[in-house]
Coordinates of C-alpha atoms in Angstrom, one line a residue:
Chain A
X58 CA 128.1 39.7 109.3
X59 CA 124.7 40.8 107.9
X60 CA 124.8 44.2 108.9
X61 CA 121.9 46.4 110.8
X62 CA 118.5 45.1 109.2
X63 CA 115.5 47.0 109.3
X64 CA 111.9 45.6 108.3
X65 CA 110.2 46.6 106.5
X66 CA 112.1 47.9 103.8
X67 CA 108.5 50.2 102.8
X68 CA 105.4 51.1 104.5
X69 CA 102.4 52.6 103.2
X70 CA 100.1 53.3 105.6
X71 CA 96.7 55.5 106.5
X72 CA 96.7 58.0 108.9
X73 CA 95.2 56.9 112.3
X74 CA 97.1 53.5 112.1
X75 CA 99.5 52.3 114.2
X76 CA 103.1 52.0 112.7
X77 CA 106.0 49.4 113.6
X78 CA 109.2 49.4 112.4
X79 CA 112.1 46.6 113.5
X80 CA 116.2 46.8 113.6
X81 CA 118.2 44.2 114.4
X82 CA 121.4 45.3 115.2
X83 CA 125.2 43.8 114.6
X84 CA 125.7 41.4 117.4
X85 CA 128.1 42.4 119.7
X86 CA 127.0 46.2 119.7
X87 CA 126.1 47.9 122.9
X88 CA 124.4 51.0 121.1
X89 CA 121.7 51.4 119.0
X90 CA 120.2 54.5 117.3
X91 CA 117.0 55.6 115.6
X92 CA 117.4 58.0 113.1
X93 CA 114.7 60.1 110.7
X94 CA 115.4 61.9 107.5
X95 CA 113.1 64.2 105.4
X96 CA 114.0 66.8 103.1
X97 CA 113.3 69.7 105.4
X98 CA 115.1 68.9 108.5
X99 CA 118.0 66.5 107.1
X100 CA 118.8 63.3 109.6
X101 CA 117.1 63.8 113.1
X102 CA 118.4 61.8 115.9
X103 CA 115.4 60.3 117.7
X104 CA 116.6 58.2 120.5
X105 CA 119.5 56.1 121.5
X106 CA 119.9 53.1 123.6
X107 CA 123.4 51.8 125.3
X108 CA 123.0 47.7 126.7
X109 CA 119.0 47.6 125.5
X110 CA 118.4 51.1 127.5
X111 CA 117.2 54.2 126.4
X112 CA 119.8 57.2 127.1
X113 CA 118.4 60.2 124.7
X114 CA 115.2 60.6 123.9
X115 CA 114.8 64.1 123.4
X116 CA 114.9 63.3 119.5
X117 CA 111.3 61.9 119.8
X118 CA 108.9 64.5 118.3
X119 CA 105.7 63.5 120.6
X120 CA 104.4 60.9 122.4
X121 CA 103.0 59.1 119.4
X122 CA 106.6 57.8 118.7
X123 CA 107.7 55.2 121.6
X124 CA 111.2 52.6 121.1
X125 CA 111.5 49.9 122.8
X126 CA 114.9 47.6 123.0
X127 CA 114.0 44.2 125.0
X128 CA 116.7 42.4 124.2
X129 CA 120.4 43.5 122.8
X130 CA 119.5 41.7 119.2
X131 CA 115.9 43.7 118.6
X132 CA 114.6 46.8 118.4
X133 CA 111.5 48.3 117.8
X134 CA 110.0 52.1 116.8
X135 CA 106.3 52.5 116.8
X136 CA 104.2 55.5 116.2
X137 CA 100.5 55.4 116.9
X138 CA 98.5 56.7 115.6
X139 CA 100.5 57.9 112.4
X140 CA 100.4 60.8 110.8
X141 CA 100.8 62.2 107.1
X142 CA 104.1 64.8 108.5
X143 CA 105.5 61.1 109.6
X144 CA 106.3 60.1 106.6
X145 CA 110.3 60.0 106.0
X146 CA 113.1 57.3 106.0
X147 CA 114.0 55.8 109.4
X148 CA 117.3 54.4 110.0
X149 CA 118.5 52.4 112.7
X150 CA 122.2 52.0 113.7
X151 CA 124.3 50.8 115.9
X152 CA 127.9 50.6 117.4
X153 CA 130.2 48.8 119.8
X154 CA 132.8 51.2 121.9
X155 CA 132.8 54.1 122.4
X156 CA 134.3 56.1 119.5
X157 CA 133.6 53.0 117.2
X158 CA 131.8 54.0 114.0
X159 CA 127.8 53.9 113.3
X160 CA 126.7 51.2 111.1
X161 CA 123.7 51.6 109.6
X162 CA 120.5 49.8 107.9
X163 CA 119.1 50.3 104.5
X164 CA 116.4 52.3 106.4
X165 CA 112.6 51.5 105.9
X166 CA 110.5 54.0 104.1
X167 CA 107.1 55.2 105.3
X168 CA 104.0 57.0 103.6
X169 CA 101.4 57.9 105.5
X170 CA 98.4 58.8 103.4
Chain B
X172 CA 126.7 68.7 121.3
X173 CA 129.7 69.7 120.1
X174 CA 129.0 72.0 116.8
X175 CA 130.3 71.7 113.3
X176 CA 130.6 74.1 110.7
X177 CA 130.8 72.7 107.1
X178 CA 130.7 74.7 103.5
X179 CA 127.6 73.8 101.9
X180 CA 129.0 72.8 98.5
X181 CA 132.2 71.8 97.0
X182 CA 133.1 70.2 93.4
X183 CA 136.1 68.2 91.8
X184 CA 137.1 66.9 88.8
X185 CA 137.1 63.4 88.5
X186 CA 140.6 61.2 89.3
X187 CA 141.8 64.6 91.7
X188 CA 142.6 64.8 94.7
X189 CA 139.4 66.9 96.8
X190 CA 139.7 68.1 100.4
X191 CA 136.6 68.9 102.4
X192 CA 137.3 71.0 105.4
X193 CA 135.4 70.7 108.6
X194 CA 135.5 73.2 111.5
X195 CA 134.8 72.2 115.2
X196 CA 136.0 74.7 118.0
X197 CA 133.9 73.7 120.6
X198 CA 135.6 70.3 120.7
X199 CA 136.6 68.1 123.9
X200 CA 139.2 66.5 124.6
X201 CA 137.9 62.9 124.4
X202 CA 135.4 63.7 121.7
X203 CA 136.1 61.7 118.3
X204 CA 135.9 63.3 114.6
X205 CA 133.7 60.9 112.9
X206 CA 133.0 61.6 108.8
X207 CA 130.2 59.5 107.0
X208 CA 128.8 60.0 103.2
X209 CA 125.5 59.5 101.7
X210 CA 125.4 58.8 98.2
X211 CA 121.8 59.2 96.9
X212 CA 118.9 56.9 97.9
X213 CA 121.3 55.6 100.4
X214 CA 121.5 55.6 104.4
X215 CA 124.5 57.3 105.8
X216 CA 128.1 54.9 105.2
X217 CA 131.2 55.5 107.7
X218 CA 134.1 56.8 106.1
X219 CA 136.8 57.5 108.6
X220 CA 137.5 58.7 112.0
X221 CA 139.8 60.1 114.6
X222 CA 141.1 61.0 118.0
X223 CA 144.3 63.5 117.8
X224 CA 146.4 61.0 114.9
X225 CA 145.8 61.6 111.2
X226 CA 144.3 58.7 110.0
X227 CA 144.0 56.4 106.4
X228 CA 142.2 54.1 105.2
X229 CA 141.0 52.4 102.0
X230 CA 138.4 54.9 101.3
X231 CA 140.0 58.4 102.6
X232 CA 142.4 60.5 104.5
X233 CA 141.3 62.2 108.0
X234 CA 144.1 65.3 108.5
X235 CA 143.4 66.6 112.3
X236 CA 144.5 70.0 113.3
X237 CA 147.6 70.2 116.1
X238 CA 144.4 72.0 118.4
X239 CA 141.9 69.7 116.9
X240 CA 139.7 72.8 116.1
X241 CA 139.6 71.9 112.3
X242 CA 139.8 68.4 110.3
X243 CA 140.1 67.9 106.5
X244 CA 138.5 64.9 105.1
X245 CA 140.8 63.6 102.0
X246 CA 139.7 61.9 98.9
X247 CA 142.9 61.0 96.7
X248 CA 141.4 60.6 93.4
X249 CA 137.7 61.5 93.3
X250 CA 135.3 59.2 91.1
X251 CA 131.9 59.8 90.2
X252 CA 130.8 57.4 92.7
X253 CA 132.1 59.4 95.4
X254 CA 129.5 62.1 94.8
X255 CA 127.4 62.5 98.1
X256 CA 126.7 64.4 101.0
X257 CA 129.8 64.4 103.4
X258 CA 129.2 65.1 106.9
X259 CA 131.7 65.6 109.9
X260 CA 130.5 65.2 113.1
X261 CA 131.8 65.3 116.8
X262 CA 131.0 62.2 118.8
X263 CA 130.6 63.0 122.5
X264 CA 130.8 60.5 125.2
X265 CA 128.3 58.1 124.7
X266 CA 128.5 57.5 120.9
X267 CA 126.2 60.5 120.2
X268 CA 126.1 61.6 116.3
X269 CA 124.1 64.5 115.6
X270 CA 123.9 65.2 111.9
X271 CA 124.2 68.8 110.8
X272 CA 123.7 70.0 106.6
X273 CA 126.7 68.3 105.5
X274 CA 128.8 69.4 102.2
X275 CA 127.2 67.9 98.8
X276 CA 130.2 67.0 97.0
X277 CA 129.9 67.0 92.9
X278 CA 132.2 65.3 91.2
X279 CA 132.4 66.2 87.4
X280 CA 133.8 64.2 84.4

């Protein structure tokens, strides 16, 4: 098995513009998780979905961040418009049972200038 | 979400054994101990988990308090590759993992 991937692996972008980022999770896995890390405030959970549909969201600083799962082999996290205090790794994971460990991606870097 | 309580720090001497402890008294019964590691420029790798059982596996050892208020994540002979931030974490019903500070282990030759 692959593993989670994300793409891109780094974004640079300016402020204002609109930001996706992609996970594909292990097949087979019913949950999926966004994560973000800075310095300051350490791994945030952002949101969570469970069979493609959102169960947390209270992680999600504002509504310039939306997640979308369509299907159970694709996720997506946009943020429009971006902002410079968005910049951070994301991570997306996932996981089959309950109790069943979080796998995660190699994460996709973004700089918002 | 069930709370952890972690010391910030710890550090071992390379090829011994290190323990990191991990408190959780707010714990429920069907709630899993989970511990992952971060080495640096990483994203966060599994290491071990449990229910009530302790628990081994290739990379550690998971020791689980009778009342399940406390865990101890082992590490049987450290390496310098096993510096990293360990965390311990509770996951609820629904596969929840809230990350808290974690302890950065050092590791010293």
């Amino acid at each position: 098995d692959a593993g989670v991937i994300q793409s891109p692996r780094h974004e640079v972008t300016e402020m204002g513009q609109e930001v996706t980022l992609r996970c594909k999770p292990i097949s087979g896995h019913d949950y999926l998780f966004w994560y973000r890390q800075t310095m300051m405030r350490g791994l945030e959970l952002l949101i969570y979905f469970n069979n493609n549909v959102p169960i947390d969201d209270s992680g999600m600083p504002e509504d310039r961040f939306s997640a979308k799962m369509p299907n159970a082999s694709f996720s997506t996290l946009k943020i429009q418009p971006s902002e410079p205090r968005d910049s951070a790794v994301y991570f997306c994971a996932s996981s089959s049972a309950h109790g069943s460990p979080l796998h995660f991606g190699n994460g996709t870097r973004l700089t918002v200038t | 979400d069930a709370k952890t309580t972690q010391p910030n720090s710890m550090e071992s001497n390379e090829e011994e054994p290190v323990h990191l402890p991990c408190n959780h008294s707010t714990i429920s019964g069907t709630d899993y101990i989970h511990w992952y590691r971060q080495l640096p420029s990483q994203g966060p790798e599994y290491v071990i988990h449990g229910l009530t059982s302790n628990v081994n596996n290739r990379m550690a050892s998971l020791a689980i308090a009778e009342d399940r208020k406390s865990s101890t994540l082992i590490l049987h002979r450290a390496t310098l590759r096993d510096a990293a931030v360990y965390y311990c974490m509770i996951m609820e019903y629904g596969n929840k993992l809230v990350f808290g500070a974690g302890t950065i282990l050092r590791v010293k030759s």
